[in-house]
mmCIF file of C-alpha atoms and ligand atoms in Angstrom:
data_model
loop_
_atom_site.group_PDB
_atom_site.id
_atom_site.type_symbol
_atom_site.label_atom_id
_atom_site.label_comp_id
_atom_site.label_asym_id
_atom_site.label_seq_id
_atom_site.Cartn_x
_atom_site.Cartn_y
_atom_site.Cartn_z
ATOM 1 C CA UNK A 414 11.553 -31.677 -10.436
ATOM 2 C CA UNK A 415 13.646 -28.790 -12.033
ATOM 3 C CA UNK A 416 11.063 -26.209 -10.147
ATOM 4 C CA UNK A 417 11.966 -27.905 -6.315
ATOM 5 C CA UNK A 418 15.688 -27.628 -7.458
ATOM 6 C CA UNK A 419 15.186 -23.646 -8.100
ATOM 7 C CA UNK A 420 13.042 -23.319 -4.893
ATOM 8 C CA UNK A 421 15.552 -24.415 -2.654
ATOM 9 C CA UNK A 422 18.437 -22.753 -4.260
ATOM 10 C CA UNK A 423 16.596 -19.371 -4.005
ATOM 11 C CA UNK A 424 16.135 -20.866 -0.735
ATOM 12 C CA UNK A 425 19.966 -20.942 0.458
ATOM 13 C CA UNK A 426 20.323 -18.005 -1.926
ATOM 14 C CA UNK A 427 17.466 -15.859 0.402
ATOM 15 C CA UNK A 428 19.272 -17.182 3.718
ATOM 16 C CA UNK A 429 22.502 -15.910 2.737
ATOM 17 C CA UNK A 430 21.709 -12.311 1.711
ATOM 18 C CA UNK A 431 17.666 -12.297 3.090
ATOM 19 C CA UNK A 432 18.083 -10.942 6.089
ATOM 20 C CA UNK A 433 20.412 -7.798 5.004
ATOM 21 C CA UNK A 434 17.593 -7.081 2.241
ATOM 22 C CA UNK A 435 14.608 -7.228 4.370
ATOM 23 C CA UNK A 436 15.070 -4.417 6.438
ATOM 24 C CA UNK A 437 11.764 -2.989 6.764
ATOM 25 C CA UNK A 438 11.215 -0.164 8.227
ATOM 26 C CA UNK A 439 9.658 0.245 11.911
ATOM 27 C CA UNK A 440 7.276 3.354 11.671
ATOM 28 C CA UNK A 441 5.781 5.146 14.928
ATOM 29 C CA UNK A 442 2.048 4.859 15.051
ATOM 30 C CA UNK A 443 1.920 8.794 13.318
ATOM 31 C CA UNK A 444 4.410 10.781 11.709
ATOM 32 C CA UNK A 445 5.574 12.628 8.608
ATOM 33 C CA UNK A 446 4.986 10.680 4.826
ATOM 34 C CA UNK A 447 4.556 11.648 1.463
ATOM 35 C CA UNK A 448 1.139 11.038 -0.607
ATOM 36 C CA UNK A 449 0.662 10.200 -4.286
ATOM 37 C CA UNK A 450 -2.082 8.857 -6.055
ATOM 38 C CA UNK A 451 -2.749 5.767 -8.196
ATOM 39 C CA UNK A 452 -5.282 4.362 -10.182
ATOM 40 C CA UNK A 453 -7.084 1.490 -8.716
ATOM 41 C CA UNK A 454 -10.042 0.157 -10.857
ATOM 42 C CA UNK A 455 -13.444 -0.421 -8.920
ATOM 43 C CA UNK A 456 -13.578 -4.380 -7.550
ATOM 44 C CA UNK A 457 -10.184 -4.584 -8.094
ATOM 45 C CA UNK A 458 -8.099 -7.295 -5.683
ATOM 46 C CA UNK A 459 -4.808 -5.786 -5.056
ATOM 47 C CA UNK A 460 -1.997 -7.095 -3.121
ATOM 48 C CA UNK A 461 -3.355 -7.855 -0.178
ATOM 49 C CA UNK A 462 -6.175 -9.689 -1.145
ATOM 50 C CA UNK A 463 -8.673 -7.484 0.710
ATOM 51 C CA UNK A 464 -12.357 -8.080 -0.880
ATOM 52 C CA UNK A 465 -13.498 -6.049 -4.220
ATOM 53 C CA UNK A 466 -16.009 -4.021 -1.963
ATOM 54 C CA UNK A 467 -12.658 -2.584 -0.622
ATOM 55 C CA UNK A 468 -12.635 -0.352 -3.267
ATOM 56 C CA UNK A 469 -15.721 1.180 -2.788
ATOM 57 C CA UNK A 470 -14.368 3.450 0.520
ATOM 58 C CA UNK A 471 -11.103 4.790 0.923
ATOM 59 C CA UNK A 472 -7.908 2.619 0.060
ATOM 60 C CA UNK A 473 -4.185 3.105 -0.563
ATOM 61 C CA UNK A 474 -1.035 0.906 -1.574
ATOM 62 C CA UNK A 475 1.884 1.825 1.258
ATOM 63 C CA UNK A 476 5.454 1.786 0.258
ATOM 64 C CA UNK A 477 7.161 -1.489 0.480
ATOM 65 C CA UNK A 478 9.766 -1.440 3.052
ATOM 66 C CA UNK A 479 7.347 -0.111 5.713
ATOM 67 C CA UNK A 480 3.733 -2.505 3.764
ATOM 68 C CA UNK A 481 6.172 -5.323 5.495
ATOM 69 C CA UNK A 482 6.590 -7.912 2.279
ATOM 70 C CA UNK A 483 7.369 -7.834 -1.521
ATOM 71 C CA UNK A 484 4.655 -9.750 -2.912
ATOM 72 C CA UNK A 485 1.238 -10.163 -2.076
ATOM 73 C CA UNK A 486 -0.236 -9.248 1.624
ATOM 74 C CA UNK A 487 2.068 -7.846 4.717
ATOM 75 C CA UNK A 488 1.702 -6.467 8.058
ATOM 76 C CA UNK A 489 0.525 -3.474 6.461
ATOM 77 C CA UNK A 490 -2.306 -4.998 5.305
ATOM 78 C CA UNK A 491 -5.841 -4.209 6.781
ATOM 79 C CA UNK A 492 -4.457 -1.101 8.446
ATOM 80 C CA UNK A 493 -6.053 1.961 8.830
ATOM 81 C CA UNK A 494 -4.560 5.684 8.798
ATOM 82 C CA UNK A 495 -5.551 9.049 8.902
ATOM 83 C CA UNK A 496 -3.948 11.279 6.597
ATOM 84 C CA UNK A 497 -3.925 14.793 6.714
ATOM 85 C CA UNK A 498 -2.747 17.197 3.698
ATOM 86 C CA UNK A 499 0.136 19.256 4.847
ATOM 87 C CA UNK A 500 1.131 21.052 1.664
ATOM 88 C CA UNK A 501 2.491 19.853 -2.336
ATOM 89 C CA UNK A 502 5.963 18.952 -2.234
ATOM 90 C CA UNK A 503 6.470 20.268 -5.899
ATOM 91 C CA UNK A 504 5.395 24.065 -6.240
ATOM 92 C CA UNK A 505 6.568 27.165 -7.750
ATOM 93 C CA UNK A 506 5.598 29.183 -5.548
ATOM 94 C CA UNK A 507 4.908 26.914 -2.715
ATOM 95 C CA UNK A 508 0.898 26.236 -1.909
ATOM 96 C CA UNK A 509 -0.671 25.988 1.502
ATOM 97 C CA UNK A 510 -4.081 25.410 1.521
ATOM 98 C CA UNK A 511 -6.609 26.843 3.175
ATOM 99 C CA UNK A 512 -8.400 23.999 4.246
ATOM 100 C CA UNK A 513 -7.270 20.894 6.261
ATOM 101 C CA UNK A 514 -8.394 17.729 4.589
ATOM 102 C CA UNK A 515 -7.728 14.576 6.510
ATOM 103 C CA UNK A 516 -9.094 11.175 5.088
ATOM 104 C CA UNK A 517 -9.153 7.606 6.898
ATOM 105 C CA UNK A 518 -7.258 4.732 4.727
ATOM 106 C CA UNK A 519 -7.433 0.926 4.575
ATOM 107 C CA UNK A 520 -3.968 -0.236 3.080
ATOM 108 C CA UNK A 521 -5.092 -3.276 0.667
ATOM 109 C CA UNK A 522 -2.274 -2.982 -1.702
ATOM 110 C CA UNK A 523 1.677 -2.452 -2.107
ATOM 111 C CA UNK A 524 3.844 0.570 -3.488
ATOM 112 C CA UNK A 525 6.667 -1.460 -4.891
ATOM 113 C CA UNK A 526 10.142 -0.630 -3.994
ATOM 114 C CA UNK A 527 12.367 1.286 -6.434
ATOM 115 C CA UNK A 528 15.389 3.435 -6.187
ATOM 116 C CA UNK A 529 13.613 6.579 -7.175
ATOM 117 C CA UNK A 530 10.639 7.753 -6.812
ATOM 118 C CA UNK A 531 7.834 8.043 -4.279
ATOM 119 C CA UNK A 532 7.934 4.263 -2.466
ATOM 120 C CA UNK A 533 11.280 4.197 -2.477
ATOM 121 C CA UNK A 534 12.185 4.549 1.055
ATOM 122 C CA UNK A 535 13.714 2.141 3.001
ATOM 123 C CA UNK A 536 15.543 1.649 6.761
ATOM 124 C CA UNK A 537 18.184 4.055 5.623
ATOM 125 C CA UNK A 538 17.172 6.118 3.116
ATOM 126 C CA UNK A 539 14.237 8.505 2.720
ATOM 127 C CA UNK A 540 12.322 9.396 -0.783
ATOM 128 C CA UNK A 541 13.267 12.657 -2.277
ATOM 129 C CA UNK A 542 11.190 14.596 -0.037
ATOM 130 C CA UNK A 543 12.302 13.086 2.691
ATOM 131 C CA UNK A 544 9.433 10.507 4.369
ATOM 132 C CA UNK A 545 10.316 7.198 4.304
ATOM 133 C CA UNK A 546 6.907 6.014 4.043
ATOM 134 C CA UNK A 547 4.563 7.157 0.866
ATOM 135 C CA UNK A 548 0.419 6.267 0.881
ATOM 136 C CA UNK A 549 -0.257 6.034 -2.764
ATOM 137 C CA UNK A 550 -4.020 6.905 -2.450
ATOM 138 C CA UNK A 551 -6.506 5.279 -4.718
ATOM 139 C CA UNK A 552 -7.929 8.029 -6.401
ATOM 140 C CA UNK A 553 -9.576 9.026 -8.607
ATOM 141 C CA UNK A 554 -12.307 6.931 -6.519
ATOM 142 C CA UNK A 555 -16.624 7.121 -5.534
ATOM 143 C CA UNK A 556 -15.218 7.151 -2.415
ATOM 144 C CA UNK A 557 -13.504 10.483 -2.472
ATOM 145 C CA UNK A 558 -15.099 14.033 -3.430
ATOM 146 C CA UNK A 559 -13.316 15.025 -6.529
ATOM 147 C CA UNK A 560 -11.927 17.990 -4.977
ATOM 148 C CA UNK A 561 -10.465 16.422 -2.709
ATOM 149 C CA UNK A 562 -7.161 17.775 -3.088
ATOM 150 C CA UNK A 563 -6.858 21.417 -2.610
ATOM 151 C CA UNK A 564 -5.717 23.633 -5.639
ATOM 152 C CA UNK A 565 -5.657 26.890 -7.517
ATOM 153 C CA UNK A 566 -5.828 26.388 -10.903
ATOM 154 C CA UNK A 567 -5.965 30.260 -11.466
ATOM 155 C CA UNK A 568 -2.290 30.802 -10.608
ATOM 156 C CA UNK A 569 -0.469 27.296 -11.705
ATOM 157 C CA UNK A 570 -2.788 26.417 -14.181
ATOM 158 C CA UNK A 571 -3.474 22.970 -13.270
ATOM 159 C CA UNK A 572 -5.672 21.110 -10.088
ATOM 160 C CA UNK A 573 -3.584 17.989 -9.565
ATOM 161 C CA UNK A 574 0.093 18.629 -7.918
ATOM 162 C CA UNK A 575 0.609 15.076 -7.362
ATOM 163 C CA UNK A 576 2.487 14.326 -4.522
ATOM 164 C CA UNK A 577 1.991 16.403 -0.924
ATOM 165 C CA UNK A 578 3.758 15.590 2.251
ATOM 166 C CA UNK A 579 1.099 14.663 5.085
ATOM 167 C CA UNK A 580 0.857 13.870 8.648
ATOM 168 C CA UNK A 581 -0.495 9.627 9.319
ATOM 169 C CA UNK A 582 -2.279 8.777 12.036
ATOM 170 C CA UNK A 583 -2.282 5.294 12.879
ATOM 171 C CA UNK A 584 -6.074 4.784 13.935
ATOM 172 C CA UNK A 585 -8.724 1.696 14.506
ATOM 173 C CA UNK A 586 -10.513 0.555 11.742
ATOM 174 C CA UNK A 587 -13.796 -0.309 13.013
ATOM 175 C CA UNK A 588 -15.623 3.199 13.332
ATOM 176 C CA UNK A 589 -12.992 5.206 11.824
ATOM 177 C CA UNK A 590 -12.912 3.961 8.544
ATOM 178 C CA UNK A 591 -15.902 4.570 6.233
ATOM 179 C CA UNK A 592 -16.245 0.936 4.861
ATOM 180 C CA UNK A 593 -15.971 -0.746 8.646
ATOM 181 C CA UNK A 594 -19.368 -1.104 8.797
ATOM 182 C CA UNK A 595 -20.051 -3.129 5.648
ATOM 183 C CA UNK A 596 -19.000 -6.819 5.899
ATOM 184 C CA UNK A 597 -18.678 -6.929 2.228
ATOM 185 C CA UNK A 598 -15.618 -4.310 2.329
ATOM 186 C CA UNK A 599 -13.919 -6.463 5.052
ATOM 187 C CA UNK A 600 -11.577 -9.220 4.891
ATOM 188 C CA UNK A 601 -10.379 -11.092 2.535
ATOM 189 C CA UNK A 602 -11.013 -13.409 -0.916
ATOM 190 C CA UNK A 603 -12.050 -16.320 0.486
ATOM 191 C CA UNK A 604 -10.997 -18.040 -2.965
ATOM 192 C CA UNK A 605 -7.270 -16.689 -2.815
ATOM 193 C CA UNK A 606 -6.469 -18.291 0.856
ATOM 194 C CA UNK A 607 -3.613 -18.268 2.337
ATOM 195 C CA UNK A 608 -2.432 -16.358 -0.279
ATOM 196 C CA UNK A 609 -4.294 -13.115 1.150
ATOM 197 C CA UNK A 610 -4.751 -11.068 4.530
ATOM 198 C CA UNK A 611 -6.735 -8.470 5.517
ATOM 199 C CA UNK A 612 -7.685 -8.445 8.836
ATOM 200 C CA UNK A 613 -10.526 -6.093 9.248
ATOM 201 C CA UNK A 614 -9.632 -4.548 12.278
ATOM 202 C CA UNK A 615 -5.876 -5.058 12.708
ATOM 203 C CA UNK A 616 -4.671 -3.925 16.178
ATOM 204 C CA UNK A 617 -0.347 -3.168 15.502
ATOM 205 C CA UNK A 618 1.478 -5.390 17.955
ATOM 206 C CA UNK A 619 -1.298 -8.112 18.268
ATOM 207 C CA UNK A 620 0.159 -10.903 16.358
ATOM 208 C CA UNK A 621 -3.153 -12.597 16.241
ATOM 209 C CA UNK A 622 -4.225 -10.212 13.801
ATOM 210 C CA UNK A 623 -1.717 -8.534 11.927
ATOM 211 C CA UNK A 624 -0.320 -10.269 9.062
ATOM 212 C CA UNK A 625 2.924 -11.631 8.543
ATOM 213 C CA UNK A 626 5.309 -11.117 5.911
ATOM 214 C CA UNK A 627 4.234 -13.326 2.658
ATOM 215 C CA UNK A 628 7.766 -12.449 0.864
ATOM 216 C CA UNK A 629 9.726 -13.321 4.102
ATOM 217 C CA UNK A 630 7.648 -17.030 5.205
ATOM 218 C CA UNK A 631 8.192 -17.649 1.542
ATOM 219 C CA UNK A 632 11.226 -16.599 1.150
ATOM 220 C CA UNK A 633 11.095 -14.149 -1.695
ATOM 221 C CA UNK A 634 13.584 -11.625 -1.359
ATOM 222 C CA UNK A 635 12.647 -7.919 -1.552
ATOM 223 C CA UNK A 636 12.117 -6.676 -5.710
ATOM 224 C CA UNK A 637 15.108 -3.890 -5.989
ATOM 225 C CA UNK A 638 14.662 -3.158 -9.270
ATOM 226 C CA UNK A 639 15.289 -0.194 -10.778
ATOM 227 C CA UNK A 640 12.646 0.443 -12.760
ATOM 228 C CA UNK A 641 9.891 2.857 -11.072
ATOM 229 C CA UNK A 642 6.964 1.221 -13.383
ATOM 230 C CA UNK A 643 4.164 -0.264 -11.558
ATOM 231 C CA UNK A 644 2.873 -3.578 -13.029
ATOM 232 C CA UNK A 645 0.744 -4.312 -10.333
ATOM 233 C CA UNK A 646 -0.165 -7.939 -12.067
ATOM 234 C CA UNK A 647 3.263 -8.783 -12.352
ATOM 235 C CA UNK A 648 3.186 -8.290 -8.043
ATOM 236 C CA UNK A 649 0.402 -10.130 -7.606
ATOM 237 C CA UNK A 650 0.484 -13.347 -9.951
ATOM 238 C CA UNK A 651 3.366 -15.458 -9.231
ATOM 239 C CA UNK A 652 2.366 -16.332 -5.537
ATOM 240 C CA UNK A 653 -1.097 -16.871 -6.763
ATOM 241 C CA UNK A 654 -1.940 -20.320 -6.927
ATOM 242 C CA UNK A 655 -3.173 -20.058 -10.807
ATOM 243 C CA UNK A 656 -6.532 -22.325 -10.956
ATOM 244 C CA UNK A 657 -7.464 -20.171 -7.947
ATOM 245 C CA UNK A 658 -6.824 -17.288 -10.017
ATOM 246 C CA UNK A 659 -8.211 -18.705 -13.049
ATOM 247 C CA UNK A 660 -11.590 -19.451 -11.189
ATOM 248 C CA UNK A 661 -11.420 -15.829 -9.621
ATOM 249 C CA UNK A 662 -11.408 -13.884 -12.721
ATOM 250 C CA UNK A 663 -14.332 -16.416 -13.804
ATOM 251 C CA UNK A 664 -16.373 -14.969 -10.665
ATOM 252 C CA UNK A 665 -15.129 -11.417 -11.415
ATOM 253 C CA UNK A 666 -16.644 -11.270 -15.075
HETATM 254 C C1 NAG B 1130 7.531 19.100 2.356
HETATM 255 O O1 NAG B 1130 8.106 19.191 1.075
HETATM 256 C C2 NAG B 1130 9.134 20.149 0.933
HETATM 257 C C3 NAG B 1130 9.603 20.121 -0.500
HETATM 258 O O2 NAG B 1130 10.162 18.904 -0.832
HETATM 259 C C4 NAG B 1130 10.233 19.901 1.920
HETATM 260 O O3 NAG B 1130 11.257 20.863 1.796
HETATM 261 C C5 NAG B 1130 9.657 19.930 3.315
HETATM 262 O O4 NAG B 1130 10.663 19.713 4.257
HETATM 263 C C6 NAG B 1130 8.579 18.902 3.427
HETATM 264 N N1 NAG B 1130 8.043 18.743 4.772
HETATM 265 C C7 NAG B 1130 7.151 19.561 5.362
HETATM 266 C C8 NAG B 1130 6.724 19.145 6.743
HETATM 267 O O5 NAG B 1130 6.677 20.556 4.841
HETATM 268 C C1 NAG B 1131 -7.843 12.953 11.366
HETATM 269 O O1 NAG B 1131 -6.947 14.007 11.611
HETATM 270 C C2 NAG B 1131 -7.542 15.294 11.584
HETATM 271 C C3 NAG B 1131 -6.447 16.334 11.694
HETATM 272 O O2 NAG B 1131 -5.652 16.089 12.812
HETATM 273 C C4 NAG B 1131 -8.571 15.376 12.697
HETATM 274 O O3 NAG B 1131 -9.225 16.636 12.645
HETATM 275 C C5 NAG B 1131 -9.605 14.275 12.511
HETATM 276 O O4 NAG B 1131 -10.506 14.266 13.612
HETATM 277 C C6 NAG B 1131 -8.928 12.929 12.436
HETATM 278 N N1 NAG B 1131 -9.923 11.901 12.132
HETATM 279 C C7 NAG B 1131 -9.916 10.707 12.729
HETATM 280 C C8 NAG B 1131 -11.019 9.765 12.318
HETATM 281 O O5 NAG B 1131 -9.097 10.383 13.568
HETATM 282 C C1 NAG B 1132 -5.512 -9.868 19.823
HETATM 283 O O1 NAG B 1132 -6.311 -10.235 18.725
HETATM 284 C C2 NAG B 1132 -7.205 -11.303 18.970
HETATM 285 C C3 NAG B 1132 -7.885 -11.673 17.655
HETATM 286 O O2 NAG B 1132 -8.458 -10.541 17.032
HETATM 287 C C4 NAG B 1132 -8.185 -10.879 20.049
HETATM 288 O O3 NAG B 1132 -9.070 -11.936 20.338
HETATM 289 C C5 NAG B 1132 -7.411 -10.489 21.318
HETATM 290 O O4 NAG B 1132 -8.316 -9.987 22.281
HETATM 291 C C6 NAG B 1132 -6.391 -9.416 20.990
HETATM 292 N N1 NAG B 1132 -5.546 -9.172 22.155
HETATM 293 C C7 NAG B 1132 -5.248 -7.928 22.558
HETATM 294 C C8 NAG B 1132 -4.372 -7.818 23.771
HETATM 295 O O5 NAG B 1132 -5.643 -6.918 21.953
HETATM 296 C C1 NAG B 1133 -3.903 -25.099 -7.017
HETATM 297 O O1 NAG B 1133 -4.966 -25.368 -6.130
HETATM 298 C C2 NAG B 1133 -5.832 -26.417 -6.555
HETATM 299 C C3 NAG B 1133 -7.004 -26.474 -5.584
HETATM 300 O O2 NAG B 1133 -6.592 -26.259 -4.260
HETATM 301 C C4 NAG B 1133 -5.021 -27.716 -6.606
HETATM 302 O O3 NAG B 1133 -5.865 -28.787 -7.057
HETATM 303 C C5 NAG B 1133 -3.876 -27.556 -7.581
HETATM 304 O O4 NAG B 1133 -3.059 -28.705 -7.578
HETATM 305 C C6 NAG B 1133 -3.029 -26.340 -7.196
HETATM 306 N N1 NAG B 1133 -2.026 -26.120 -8.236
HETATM 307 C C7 NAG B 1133 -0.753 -25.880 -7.978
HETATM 308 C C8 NAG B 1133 0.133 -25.666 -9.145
HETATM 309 O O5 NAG B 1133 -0.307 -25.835 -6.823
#
């Protein structure tokens, strides 16, 4: 079995230079971040493995050395945050808005590391604005007003500045977040397993319900690649057990 003989050579291979790579990054329950947005089509089952009704309230993908794994679900997963606009980190001349828009998050997905770029910080090393945590906000989404983000297109000429540093709030799911009273948005695929988490109402420091690292109990080293693309099938296929898959896309169509 040529595929055993790889597995436990990445094995030894993780032991040896795991632990210096999987650092991830202890946050405080609210602080200072960065917020882009990403595309995340409607029914969509991102990293996590949270249920396609996920998408129909507020979501976002956190950065991977504070989401807690490299592939598939983390401690992140489930959690809920409020996250409140502070101001664009790129413009000329700065913009503060008028209005203070705050919106409660379930993280069901994962910001890949990179070297640059938004989700790049780790332990020791913030992004280029500084946060070492980014909430990459799925959006555009029927969960979220189109204006949503604050603008004036009458003096830079365009509505979307793309990334603003926030304040997060780490806050209970059940009541706070808009999907916590639909069963449907909660949990997870019941096809995928054990290879998805999403506890519905997480509570940080409660083992019992916060999940544990996927990348780290399987021994997958963090992805340090360079490249800042997001290929957010390439994250989420090679843990999945591929019949499972195979059947879940069957159920999806
Ligand atoms: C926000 O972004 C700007 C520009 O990158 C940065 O200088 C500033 O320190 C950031 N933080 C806050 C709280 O405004
Ligand atoms: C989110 O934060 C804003 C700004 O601090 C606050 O006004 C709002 O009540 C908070 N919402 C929740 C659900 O905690
Ligand atoms: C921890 O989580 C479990 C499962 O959700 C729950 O039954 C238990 O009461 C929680 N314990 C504390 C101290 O919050
Ligand atoms: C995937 O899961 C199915 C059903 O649990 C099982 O029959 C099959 O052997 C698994 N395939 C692999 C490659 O593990």
């Amino acid at each position: 079995m040529p595929h055993m003989t790889f597995f436990f050579l990445s094995l030894v291979l993780f032991l040896a230079v795991g632990n210096a790579l999987s650092q991830w990054i202890d946050y405080p329950d609210n602080g200072l971040a960065t917020m882009t947005h990403y595309t995340l089509p409607s029914g969509y089952v991102a990293s996590c493995g949270c249920t396609p009704a996920s998408t129909d309230y507020p979501t976002a993908a956190l950065s991977q050395m504070a989401y807690g794994s490299s592939t598939n679900y983390g401690p992140a997963c489930g959690r809920c945050f409020n996250l409140t606009l502070l101001n664009p980190v790129i413009a000329t001349p700065p913009f503060f808005p008028s209005v203070v828009k705050s919106i409660v998050v379930k993280v069901t997905d994962l910001c890949p590391l990179s070297e640059t770029g938004w989700c790049s910080g780790t332990t020791t090393m913030p992004n280029s604005a500084g946060a070492y945590l980014n909430f990459d906000l799925a959006y555009p989404s029927k969960a979220i007003p189109d204006d949503f983000f604050p603008s004036d297109e009458a003096l830079y000429g365009y509505t979307d500045f793309g990334v603003w540093n926030i304040t997060y709030q780490s806050v209970p799911c059940l009541d706070s977040w808009a999907g916590s009273n639909n069963a449907a948005a909660l949990g997870s695929v019941k096809a995928l397993e054990s290879s998805a988490c999403c506890p519905a109402d997480p509570t940080p420091g409660n083992a019992s319900n916060i999940c544990p690292s996927y990348s780290e109990k399987n021994g997958i080293p963090p992805d340090t690649s360079t490249s800042d693309s997001r290929c957010r099938m390439d994250v989420l296929i090679p843990a999945l057990n591929l019949t499972l898959l195979a059947g879940l896309l069957l159920l999806l169509i």
